[in-house]
Every structure is written in C-alpha cells, then in structure tokens.
Coordinates of C-alpha atoms and ligand atoms in Angstrom, one line a residue:
M1 CA -0.9 2.0 29.4
D2 CA -2.8 3.0 26.3
Y3 CA 0.3 1.8 24.3
D4 CA 3.8 -0.3 24.6
V5 CA 5.2 1.9 22.0
L6 CA 4.1 5.6 20.5
V7 CA 6.0 6.6 17.5
L8 CA 5.8 10.3 16.9
G9 CA 6.1 11.6 13.3
A10 CA 5.0 9.0 10.3
G11 CA 8.0 10.1 8.0
I12 CA 10.1 7.6 6.4
I13 CA 12.0 6.9 9.6
G14 CA 8.7 6.8 12.0
C15 CA 7.2 4.5 9.2
A16 CA 10.4 2.0 9.2
A17 CA 10.3 1.6 12.8
A18 CA 7.0 1.0 13.0
Y19 CA 7.4 -1.6 10.7
E20 CA 10.2 -3.4 12.7
L21 CA 8.4 -3.1 15.8
S22 CA 5.2 -4.7 14.2
K23 CA 6.9 -7.9 14.2
Y24 CA 6.4 -8.2 17.6
N25 CA 3.5 -8.7 20.3
L26 CA 3.5 -4.9 21.0
N27 CA 0.5 -2.5 21.3
I28 CA 1.8 0.3 18.9
A29 CA 0.6 3.8 17.8
V30 CA 2.1 6.3 15.2
I31 CA 1.1 10.1 15.5
E32 CA 1.2 12.3 12.7
Q33 CA 0.5 15.5 12.4
D34 CA -0.4 15.9 8.3
Y35 CA -3.1 14.5 6.5
D36 CA -1.1 11.4 5.0
I37 CA 2.3 9.5 5.8
A38 CA 5.5 10.2 4.3
D39 CA 4.4 13.7 3.2
D40 CA 7.3 15.4 4.3
V41 CA 9.5 13.0 2.1
A42 CA 10.8 15.4 -0.7
L43 CA 8.9 15.0 -3.7
I44 CA 11.5 15.6 -5.9
N45 CA 14.3 14.0 -4.0
C46 CA 17.9 13.0 -5.5
A47 CA 16.7 9.5 -4.4
I48 CA 20.3 8.3 -4.3
V49 CA 20.9 4.9 -2.1
Y50 CA 24.7 5.7 -1.3
D51 CA 27.0 3.2 -0.3
G52 CA 29.2 4.7 2.5
C53 CA 31.9 5.9 0.6
E54 CA 31.4 9.8 0.7
C55 CA 30.8 10.0 4.3
E56 CA 33.3 11.5 6.4
D57 CA 31.6 10.1 9.5
S58 CA 32.7 6.2 10.0
L59 CA 29.3 5.5 12.1
I60 CA 27.2 7.2 9.5
S61 CA 29.2 5.3 6.3
R62 CA 28.4 2.0 8.5
L63 CA 24.6 2.8 8.5
E64 CA 24.9 3.8 4.8
V65 CA 26.4 0.6 4.1
M66 CA 24.1 -1.7 6.1
G67 CA 21.0 0.4 4.8
N68 CA 22.2 0.0 1.5
S69 CA 22.2 -3.8 1.5
I70 CA 18.8 -4.0 3.2
I71 CA 17.3 -1.6 0.7
E72 CA 18.0 -3.9 -2.1
K73 CA 16.2 -6.6 -0.4
V74 CA 13.1 -4.8 0.9
A75 CA 12.6 -2.7 -2.6
D76 CA 12.2 -6.4 -4.3
K77 CA 9.7 -7.8 -1.4
F78 CA 7.8 -4.8 -1.1
N79 CA 7.4 -3.8 -4.9
V80 CA 9.3 -0.7 -4.7
N81 CA 10.7 1.0 -7.4
Y82 CA 14.6 0.6 -6.9
K83 CA 17.5 0.4 -9.8
K84 CA 21.2 -0.5 -9.1
C85 CA 23.2 2.0 -10.8
G86 CA 26.9 3.2 -10.6
H87 CA 28.2 6.7 -9.1
L88 CA 31.1 8.2 -10.8
I89 CA 32.3 11.2 -8.4
I90 CA 34.7 13.4 -10.9
A91 CA 37.6 15.1 -9.6
E92 CA 37.9 18.4 -11.8
D93 CA 41.2 19.8 -10.6
E94 CA 44.5 18.3 -9.2
K95 CA 43.3 19.3 -5.3
S96 CA 40.2 17.5 -5.7
K97 CA 42.0 14.5 -7.2
E98 CA 43.7 14.3 -4.0
K99 CA 40.5 14.4 -2.1
L100 CA 39.4 11.6 -3.9
E101 CA 42.2 9.5 -3.5
N102 CA 42.0 10.3 0.0
M103 CA 38.5 9.1 -0.3
Y104 CA 38.9 6.0 -1.9
N105 CA 41.6 4.9 0.5
I106 CA 39.3 5.5 3.5
S107 CA 36.4 3.2 1.7
M108 CA 39.0 0.5 1.5
S109 CA 40.0 0.8 5.0
R110 CA 36.2 0.6 5.9
G111 CA 36.0 -2.4 3.8
I112 CA 33.5 -1.0 1.3
K113 CA 32.7 -3.1 -1.6
G114 CA 32.8 -2.3 -5.3
I115 CA 34.9 0.9 -5.2
H116 CA 37.2 1.6 -8.4
L117 CA 39.7 4.5 -9.1
L118 CA 39.3 5.3 -12.8
D119 CA 41.3 7.7 -14.9
R120 CA 40.3 10.2 -17.7
D121 CA 40.1 7.6 -20.4
E122 CA 37.9 5.3 -18.4
V123 CA 35.6 7.8 -17.3
Y124 CA 34.8 8.7 -20.8
K125 CA 34.2 5.0 -21.8
V126 CA 31.9 4.5 -18.8
E127 CA 30.0 8.0 -19.7
P128 CA 30.6 9.1 -23.0
N129 CA 28.2 12.1 -22.8
L130 CA 30.2 13.9 -20.0
N131 CA 31.2 17.4 -21.0
I132 CA 33.3 18.3 -17.9
N133 CA 37.2 18.0 -17.0
V134 CA 37.9 15.0 -15.9
K135 CA 41.0 14.6 -13.8
K136 CA 40.1 11.1 -11.9
A137 CA 37.0 9.8 -10.7
L138 CA 35.6 7.2 -8.3
Y139 CA 33.2 4.7 -9.4
S140 CA 30.8 3.1 -6.9
E141 CA 29.1 0.0 -8.4
N142 CA 26.9 -0.6 -5.4
T143 CA 24.8 2.6 -5.3
G144 CA 21.2 3.0 -6.7
I145 CA 18.2 5.0 -7.0
I146 CA 14.7 4.5 -5.1
C147 CA 11.6 6.2 -5.2
P148 CA 11.8 7.2 -1.3
Y149 CA 8.1 7.8 -0.7
D150 CA 7.0 4.7 -2.1
L151 CA 9.5 3.1 0.4
A152 CA 7.9 4.8 3.4
I153 CA 4.4 4.1 2.1
A154 CA 5.3 0.2 2.0
Y155 CA 6.9 0.2 5.3
G156 CA 4.0 2.1 6.6
E157 CA 1.4 -0.2 5.0
I158 CA 3.0 -3.5 6.4
A159 CA 2.9 -1.7 9.9
F160 CA -0.9 -1.0 9.3
D161 CA -1.9 -4.3 8.0
N162 CA 0.0 -5.7 11.2
G163 CA -2.2 -4.0 13.4
V164 CA -0.3 -0.5 14.1
N165 CA -2.5 2.2 14.8
F166 CA -2.1 5.2 12.7
K167 CA -3.4 8.6 14.2
L168 CA -3.4 11.1 11.3
Q169 CA -4.1 14.9 11.6
E170 CA -2.8 15.0 15.4
K171 CA -0.1 17.0 16.3
V172 CA 2.0 16.1 19.4
L173 CA 2.3 19.2 21.6
D174 CA 4.1 17.7 24.5
I175 CA 6.0 14.7 25.8
Q176 CA 5.9 14.4 29.7
K177 CA 7.9 11.7 31.8
M178 CA 5.5 10.1 34.5
S179 CA 6.8 7.9 37.4
K180 CA 6.0 5.2 35.0
G181 CA 6.2 5.5 31.4
F182 CA 5.3 8.7 29.7
R183 CA 2.3 10.9 28.7
V184 CA 1.8 12.5 25.5
I185 CA -0.3 15.2 24.6
T186 CA -1.5 16.0 21.2
N187 CA -4.2 18.7 20.1
K188 CA -6.7 15.8 20.4
N189 CA -5.8 13.7 23.1
K190 CA -3.7 12.5 26.0
F191 CA -2.0 9.2 25.7
T192 CA -0.1 7.4 28.2
C193 CA 2.6 4.7 27.2
N194 CA 5.8 2.8 28.3
T195 CA 8.2 3.9 25.4
V196 CA 8.3 7.0 22.8
L197 CA 10.2 7.1 19.8
N198 CA 10.4 10.8 18.6
T199 CA 11.0 11.3 15.2
T200 CA 9.9 14.8 14.8
P201 CA 12.1 17.6 14.9
G202 CA 10.3 19.2 17.7
E203 CA 12.9 20.6 20.3
N204 CA 10.7 22.1 22.9
Y205 CA 9.1 19.2 24.5
S206 CA 9.0 18.8 28.4
I207 CA 11.3 15.7 28.0
D208 CA 13.8 17.3 25.8
S209 CA 16.9 18.8 27.6
F210 CA 19.7 17.5 25.7
N211 CA 22.1 18.5 23.1
K212 CA 20.9 20.3 20.0
V213 CA 22.1 19.2 16.6
N214 CA 24.7 21.0 14.4
K215 CA 22.6 22.3 11.6
S216 CA 24.2 22.5 8.0
I217 CA 21.8 23.6 5.3
S218 CA 22.9 25.0 1.7
N219 CA 20.5 25.8 -1.5
L220 CA 19.8 22.7 -3.9
R221 CA 18.0 23.5 -7.1
Y222 CA 16.6 20.6 -9.1
F223 CA 15.8 20.5 -12.8
L224 CA 13.8 17.8 -13.9
L225 CA 14.4 17.2 -17.5
E226 CA 12.0 15.5 -20.3
K227 CA 13.0 12.0 -21.5
E228 CA 14.1 13.2 -24.7
F229 CA 16.9 15.0 -23.3
S230 CA 19.9 13.9 -25.5
G231 CA 22.7 13.7 -22.7
N232 CA 21.2 11.0 -20.7
F233 CA 23.6 9.1 -18.1
Q234 CA 23.7 5.7 -17.4
N235 CA 25.1 6.4 -13.7
I236 CA 24.8 8.6 -11.3
I237 CA 27.3 11.6 -11.8
S238 CA 28.5 14.0 -9.2
T239 CA 31.5 16.6 -9.0
L240 CA 34.1 17.3 -6.3
N241 CA 35.8 20.7 -7.2
E242 CA 37.6 23.2 -5.2
S243 CA 34.6 25.3 -4.2
E244 CA 31.4 24.1 -2.2
D245 CA 29.3 23.5 -5.1
K246 CA 28.2 20.4 -6.3
M247 CA 26.6 19.0 -9.3
Y248 CA 24.5 15.7 -9.8
A249 CA 23.3 14.3 -12.7
I250 CA 20.6 11.4 -11.9
P251 CA 18.9 9.2 -14.2
S252 CA 15.5 8.4 -12.4
I253 CA 13.7 5.3 -12.4
E254 CA 10.8 6.9 -14.7
G255 CA 13.7 7.3 -17.5
V256 CA 13.8 11.0 -17.3
S257 CA 16.9 12.8 -15.7
I258 CA 17.6 15.0 -12.5
I259 CA 20.2 17.7 -12.5
A260 CA 20.6 18.8 -9.1
M261 CA 22.8 21.7 -8.1
K262 CA 24.0 22.5 -4.3
T263 CA 25.7 25.6 -3.9
N264 CA 25.7 28.6 -1.3
E265 CA 25.8 31.6 -3.8
N266 CA 22.4 32.8 -4.3
I267 CA 22.2 32.9 -8.1
T268 CA 19.3 33.3 -10.3
C269 CA 17.9 30.3 -12.1
E270 CA 19.6 31.4 -15.7
E271 CA 22.9 31.2 -14.0
S272 CA 22.4 27.8 -12.7
I273 CA 21.3 26.5 -16.3
K274 CA 24.8 28.0 -17.3
K275 CA 26.7 26.3 -14.8
I276 CA 24.9 22.9 -15.7
G277 CA 25.9 23.3 -19.4
N278 CA 29.5 23.2 -18.4
F279 CA 28.8 19.9 -16.7
I280 CA 26.6 17.9 -19.1
G281 CA 26.6 20.3 -22.2
N282 CA 24.1 22.8 -23.3
I283 CA 20.6 21.9 -22.3
D284 CA 17.6 23.2 -24.6
E285 CA 15.3 24.8 -22.2
E286 CA 12.6 23.0 -23.7
C287 CA 13.7 19.8 -22.1
I288 CA 13.3 21.5 -18.6
N289 CA 10.0 20.0 -17.3
T290 CA 10.4 21.2 -13.5
V291 CA 12.7 23.6 -11.5
Y292 CA 12.2 22.9 -7.9
E293 CA 14.0 24.3 -5.1
S294 CA 14.9 22.7 -1.9
S295 CA 17.2 23.0 1.0
F296 CA 20.6 20.7 1.0
Y297 CA 20.9 19.1 4.5
N298 CA 24.0 17.8 6.2
D299 CA 23.2 18.0 9.8
S300 CA 24.8 15.7 12.3
L301 CA 22.5 12.9 12.5
M302 CA 21.7 12.2 16.4
I303 CA 20.3 9.2 17.6
D304 CA 20.0 9.6 21.2
D305 CA 18.8 6.6 23.2
S306 CA 20.6 7.7 26.6
L307 CA 17.1 7.7 28.0
I308 CA 16.5 4.1 27.0
D309 CA 16.4 2.5 30.2
N310 CA 13.4 5.1 30.8
G311 CA 12.0 4.2 27.6
Y312 CA 12.8 7.4 25.5
I313 CA 14.6 7.8 22.2
K314 CA 14.9 10.7 19.9
I315 CA 16.0 11.1 16.1
T316 CA 17.1 14.4 15.3
G317 CA 18.7 16.0 12.2
K318 CA 18.1 15.9 8.7
N319 CA 20.7 14.5 6.3
Y320 CA 20.9 14.0 2.7
N321 CA 21.5 10.4 3.0
Q322 CA 18.4 9.7 5.3
V323 CA 16.5 7.5 3.1
T324 CA 19.8 5.3 2.7
T325 CA 20.3 4.9 6.6
T326 CA 16.5 4.6 7.2
P327 CA 16.3 0.8 7.4
A328 CA 19.0 0.5 9.3
I329 CA 18.0 3.1 11.9
G330 CA 14.7 1.5 11.8
K331 CA 16.0 -1.9 12.7
I332 CA 18.4 -0.3 15.3
V333 CA 16.2 1.6 17.5
C334 CA 13.5 -1.9 17.3
D335 CA 16.3 -3.7 18.8
S336 CA 16.9 -1.1 21.5
I337 CA 13.0 -0.9 22.1
V338 CA 12.4 -4.6 22.5
S339 CA 15.3 -5.9 24.2
N340 CA 14.1 -2.9 26.8
L341 CA 10.5 -4.0 26.7
N342 CA 11.4 -7.8 27.0
C343 CA 8.8 -8.6 24.3
V344 CA 8.4 -11.8 21.7
L345 CA 7.9 -12.0 18.0
K346 CA 4.4 -12.4 16.9
K347 CA 3.6 -15.6 15.3
D348 CA 1.1 -14.0 12.7
F349 CA 3.1 -11.2 11.3
V350 CA 2.8 -10.9 7.6
D351 CA 5.8 -9.5 5.6
K352 CA 4.1 -8.9 2.7
R353 CA 2.6 -5.6 1.0
R354 CA -0.9 -5.9 -0.6
E355 CA -0.6 -6.1 -4.2
F356 CA -1.4 -3.4 -6.6
Y357 CA -0.9 -2.8 -10.6
R358 CA 1.7 -0.5 -12.1
F359 CA -0.5 -0.8 -15.4
R360 CA 2.0 1.4 -17.6
S361 CA 5.0 -1.4 -16.9
L362 CA 2.8 -4.3 -17.9
S363 CA 2.3 -5.9 -21.0
N364 CA -0.8 -5.6 -23.4
D365 CA -1.8 -9.1 -22.6
E366 CA -1.4 -8.7 -18.9
R367 CA -3.4 -5.1 -19.1
N368 CA -6.4 -6.8 -21.0
K369 CA -6.8 -9.6 -18.2
I370 CA -6.8 -7.1 -15.6
I371 CA -9.5 -5.0 -17.6
K372 CA -11.3 -7.6 -18.0
L373 CA -11.8 -8.2 -14.1
N374 CA -12.1 -4.6 -13.6
P375 CA -12.8 -2.3 -16.6
K376 CA -11.9 0.6 -14.4
Y377 CA -8.1 0.0 -15.1
G378 CA -9.3 0.3 -19.1
K379 CA -10.0 4.0 -18.3
I380 CA -6.9 6.2 -18.4
I381 CA -7.2 9.7 -16.2
C382 CA -3.8 10.7 -16.7
N383 CA -2.7 10.6 -20.5
C384 CA 1.1 11.9 -19.6
Q385 CA 1.8 8.9 -17.1
K386 CA -0.8 6.7 -18.6
I387 CA -2.4 6.0 -15.1
S388 CA -5.8 4.6 -14.9
E389 CA -9.1 5.0 -12.9
G390 CA -8.4 1.5 -11.6
E391 CA -4.8 2.6 -10.2
I392 CA -6.3 5.9 -8.5
I393 CA -9.2 3.9 -6.8
D394 CA -6.9 1.5 -5.5
S395 CA -4.6 4.1 -4.1
I396 CA -7.5 5.6 -1.8
R397 CA -8.7 2.1 -1.0
R398 CA -5.5 0.5 0.1
P399 CA -4.2 0.3 3.5
L400 CA -3.4 3.8 4.8
G401 CA -5.0 4.9 1.8
A402 CA -4.5 8.3 -0.1
R403 CA -6.8 10.9 1.3
T404 CA -5.3 13.9 -0.5
I405 CA -4.3 14.9 -4.2
E406 CA -0.5 14.8 -3.1
G407 CA -1.3 11.2 -1.8
I408 CA -2.7 10.1 -4.9
K409 CA 0.1 11.6 -6.9
R410 CA 2.8 9.6 -4.8
R411 CA 1.0 6.6 -5.0
T412 CA 0.4 6.3 -8.4
G413 CA 2.5 8.7 -10.4
V414 CA -0.4 10.5 -11.6
A415 CA 0.1 14.3 -12.8
F416 CA 3.9 13.8 -12.8
G417 CA 3.8 14.3 -16.5
S418 CA 4.6 17.2 -18.9
C419 CA 1.0 18.6 -18.1
M420 CA 1.8 18.7 -14.6
G421 CA -1.9 17.6 -13.9
S422 CA -3.9 20.4 -15.9
Q423 CA -5.6 17.9 -18.0
C424 CA -6.4 15.4 -15.3
L425 CA -6.5 17.4 -11.6
S426 CA -10.2 17.8 -11.9
K427 CA -11.2 14.3 -12.9
I428 CA -8.7 12.9 -10.1
S429 CA -10.4 15.3 -7.5
S430 CA -13.8 13.8 -8.5
I431 CA -12.8 10.3 -8.0
L432 CA -11.3 11.3 -4.5
A433 CA -14.7 12.8 -3.8
R434 CA -16.5 10.2 -4.9
E435 CA -14.4 7.2 -3.1
T436 CA -14.1 9.1 0.2
D437 CA -18.0 10.3 0.2
K438 CA -16.9 14.1 0.4
K439 CA -17.8 17.0 -1.6
I440 CA -15.4 18.2 -4.3
T441 CA -14.8 21.4 -2.4
D442 CA -13.7 20.0 0.6
I443 CA -10.9 17.8 -1.2
V444 CA -7.5 19.2 -0.6
Q445 CA -4.1 19.2 -2.3
D446 CA -2.1 17.9 0.8
S447 CA -3.2 19.8 4.3
K448 CA -5.8 21.6 5.6
N449 CA -5.2 25.1 4.1
S450 CA -4.9 23.6 0.5
K451 CA -8.5 22.9 -1.0
I452 CA -8.4 22.3 -4.7
M453 CA -12.1 24.2 -5.2
L454 CA -13.0 26.8 -3.1
S455 CA -16.6 27.0 -3.8
R456 CA -19.2 26.2 -6.1
I457 CA -20.6 28.9 -8.6
K458 CA -24.0 29.5 -7.1
E459 CA -25.9 29.1 -10.3
F460 CA -24.8 25.8 -10.7
D461 CA -26.0 24.3 -7.1
D462 CA -29.4 23.0 -8.5
I463 CA -27.9 21.1 -11.5
Ligands
FAD1 C1 15.7 17.7 -1.3 C2 16.0 16.6 -0.4 C3 16.8 15.4 -1.3 C4 16.8 14.3 -0.6 N1 17.6 13.3 -1.2 C5 18.1 12.1 -0.7 C6 18.8 11.3 -1.1 O1 19.2 11.4 -2.7 N2 19.1 10.1 -0.4 C7 18.8 9.8 0.6 O2 19.1 8.8 1.2 N3 18.0 10.7 1.4 C8 17.9 12.1 0.8 N4 17.2 12.9 1.6 C9 16.8 12.7 2.9 C10 15.4 12.2 3.0 O3 14.6 12.4 1.9 C11 14.9 12.9 4.4 O4 15.9 13.4 5.4 C12 13.9 11.7 5.1 O5 12.8 11.9 4.4 C13 13.8 12.6 6.2 O6 12.6 11.5 7.1 P1 12.6 11.6 8.4 O7 11.3 10.6 8.7 O8 13.3 11.9 9.4 O9 11.8 13.1 8.6 P2 10.7 13.7 8.1 O10 10.1 12.8 6.7 O11 10.6 15.0 8.2 O12 9.5 13.3 9.4 C14 9.1 13.6 10.4 C15 7.4 13.6 10.3 O13 7.2 14.0 11.7 C16 6.0 14.8 11.3 N5 5.8 15.8 12.6 C17 6.6 17.1 12.9 N6 6.0 17.4 14.0 C18 5.3 16.9 14.5 C19 4.4 17.0 15.8 N7 4.5 18.1 16.2 N8 3.1 16.0 15.7 C20 3.0 15.2 14.9 N9 3.6 14.7 13.9 C21 4.8 15.9 13.6 C22 6.0 15.5 10.0 O14 4.9 16.0 9.5 C23 6.6 14.4 9.4 O15 6.0 13.3 8.8 C24 16.8 14.3 0.6 C25 16.0 15.2 1.5 C26 15.6 16.4 0.7 C27 15.1 17.2 1.6

C-alpha cells in the first residue's frame, strides 16, 4: 500500500484529523485540490467558539462542549489568536423569551456550565451600548472568538512537521474499494491505502452510496466596522425574535467589530444597515470597512463510520459551528482509525508549532532585539496593519508555507487594513516571486485562474 491513511481535503477538519493521526506510527498523506490548506475556511468567519447551549441536537451540543474545551488549550499551545468572551442571546419579544427559557433548561439538563438567565436591567449593565428591546437574555460565560484559519494552519503545520505528506493542487476524482484497502484516483496519481478519511463535499465517488445530508442554507451579510466605531461591545451579542432573521455583533480579536445579519429575505445593503441600526444604534457608513456576503449553513453534520471496519470514514454537511466541533471530530475519527489499524504512538512526535513573531503585538524593546538579528523585521510592508517584511518572508518559508497572496494574508494579517492592500499588494507579490523563484506574472491570488498581473508591458522587458 502507498499509505496507511489518506485524508481527502485540507480544510480545518482534514488538518485537525491529520494532526491527531500524526501522533501515531502511520504513513499518512493529505490530498487537497487548492494551492493552500484551509483555503475554504471562510476568510471573514463569525469565528465564534460556541459552548453547546444553542444546539437543538444533543450530540452536536456535546461535540461543541468538547471542542470548546480543547480549543482553549490548543490555541495557547499553538500560539493561535483566541479570546474568551461571553455571549448574550437576547429575546426581543414574549415568544422568544419562552424559547430562551427553554434553551436555558435544556442547557442545564445537558450540564453545560457558565449559563445564566438575565433580566432586562442586568443585560444593560453588561452591555450599556445595546439599542434593542430586551425582554430577557441568556448569558454564556464560556464562549470565545478565534482566528479559524490560523487554527487550521497550525494543525496542518504540526502534522507536516511530524511527517504527514501534503499533496496540494491535486483533485480527487474517485475512491474505489479494492479487495483489500482502497484506490484513490486523482487528476495526477493513483494511490492505494488501507484507510480513507474523506472530508471533501463530493458525493459521487464510486464508494459513496449512502444517505445524503439535509442541506439548510440562508444568506449571511457581514459588516466589518473600523476600530473607531463607537458602539463596541465586550461580548458576542445575538438576537432571538419571531422571524428567522438573526443579528450578531462580534468583537474581533483585532479590535474591530463584525456585525453579521442572517436572513432568508433578499434585502439590499441599505436595508440591512437600517436593520442593524435598530440593533446596535445607527452606524456611520464611514465606519464600514468591508461588506461581505456568504451563506449560513445549518446542514445536518454527518460522520459516517459505518464502513470503518473496511477502512472508510466520510464527514459531510456544512455547519455554522464546524470550527468549534473540529477539535472533537479530529480526535474521534482518529480514535476510530487508530483502533481499526491497531497502531502505536510515535516516540518522537513533536507537539509544537514552529515559532513566529506577531510583530505588532510586541513591545519596542522586543522588536528592536529581533530587528538586530534580522533587519527585514524593521521594514514595514503593510502600513495599515504594521506587518513587516520579516513576517511575510517567514510565512513563505514556514512548513507548508504560503504560495499565494491569500496564503500570506491569512498567515500574517497583511492587507486586512483600511487600504485593503492597495498600497502593499505589489510589494507582497514581489516578495513572494523573489522567495519562490517565480516570475511576478506567475503569482496568483489564491488559485490557478487568479493571476495578480497578467503580463509585463513589452517596452519594460529590457529594463
Ligand atoms: C461564513 C461562515 C461563517 C462561519 N462561522 C463560524 C463560526 O463562527 N464558528 C464556527 O465554529 N464555525 C463557523 N463556520 C464554519 C466553518 O468555517 C466551516 O464549516 C469549516 O471551515 C468547514 O471545514 P471543513 O474542513 O469541513 O470543510 P472545508 O473547509 O470546505 O474543507 C474541504 C476541503 O476539501 C477540498 N476539496 C473539495 N473537493 C476536493 C477534491 N475533489 N479533491 C481534493 N480536495 C477537495 C476543498 O478545497 C477544501 O479545502 C463558518 C462558516 C462560514 C462559511
């Protein structure tokens, strides 16, 4: 067999599973169609680490509780941006008040810790800037916010450093059962393996003949507000009302606020801003840095291990809480695979991410020490976010380093500021071209068809 385990898809679940499996004496490869790992993890993600109290499904709630407690530990260990902050779920009318009380009782019966029911006055004490009609609120102490693609990249980097083979830009075309093991056919290769963990959404492989997931999708519109926005909240706030619409205000780790609006209606941006005004008070349009639209998924998550005896597990269904449940899912599928393959822990597993600097969060003394060792850290490339050339070079030279502009953005935070990269994009492209020994016209944003520069102007070729 070419591999003991093939993980298909290097999203956050594929990377977390690869990390867990890399603790064992196994020959593992991850196959990903994109240029980078974690490329499908939404760039502007709500980034909420849930605590299990909002889930209707008890099993998913348990996965959230388990994931929540693992995330707190791994974020610290892997140097991933994570902040614990409370979540206020606000009932705006009598009917939602009942729903909220029901949610509280279910949370108690599930044994979820740190949940409180607050009256109107108590809510305004916690968040004085709130502008909505509060009947009652449920306050969760144990929720948090995390940088989801940083968590996924951390899992991937450690798996890579512990011997997992990442095959990027390779698309899985089919998975076939053989008399012993599987054959995975890609656009470049045919691999044999004992076990397949399939995290890709493909449903038409030869092996897949089981139930399809129930899909549930609504529209989600995000408004990324500038730091100067006056109504900043300390906690995550969300609403519960008679309509299916839901508003979220999320204090991001970077200090800006994200306002998200989930709706099934087809409304304009101006109408959304008006609705948001009823939630957090009027927002000056000058404060809106970015508007981003996405889908809100509430599919039924399916971990199908019915064929585990034969060596096949498939994870399907996109869900709004998948970042939270990922660490738990990674551990559970790893346990199933390991007990099926009867393998042992590696003696030389290194549970550590290679160090890197987040320059802008260091003191001047710390910065000066690093600049003395490497002057590239003294050259700021992204003025809005204060990101240095040293950080960009490190993001390219790291294990599983960035090979696209998007990859550099996700690893360093470059071009996320108010100029959105208009002042630094060409500098970043030049650094990437130099570091990877490519022509600048070969540099891509994030995939094959996303070149940053199409061609050189002929007259300049001789310069
Ligand atoms: C807008 C938005 C907001 C969210 N907010 C939150 C939140 O606040 N809290 C939370 O916990 N979760 C949140 N989530 C959920 C979470 O970000 C995603 O559900 C999660 O990233 C999905 O991870 P995954 O690994 O299952 O799937 P994906 O990231 O989709 O990974 C699948 C991978 O498989 C690859 N692939 C697909 N087909 C093939 C093929 N044929 N061959 C090879 N590779 C292939 C893809 O390129 C991809 O990299 C949010 C999601 C969205 C979209």
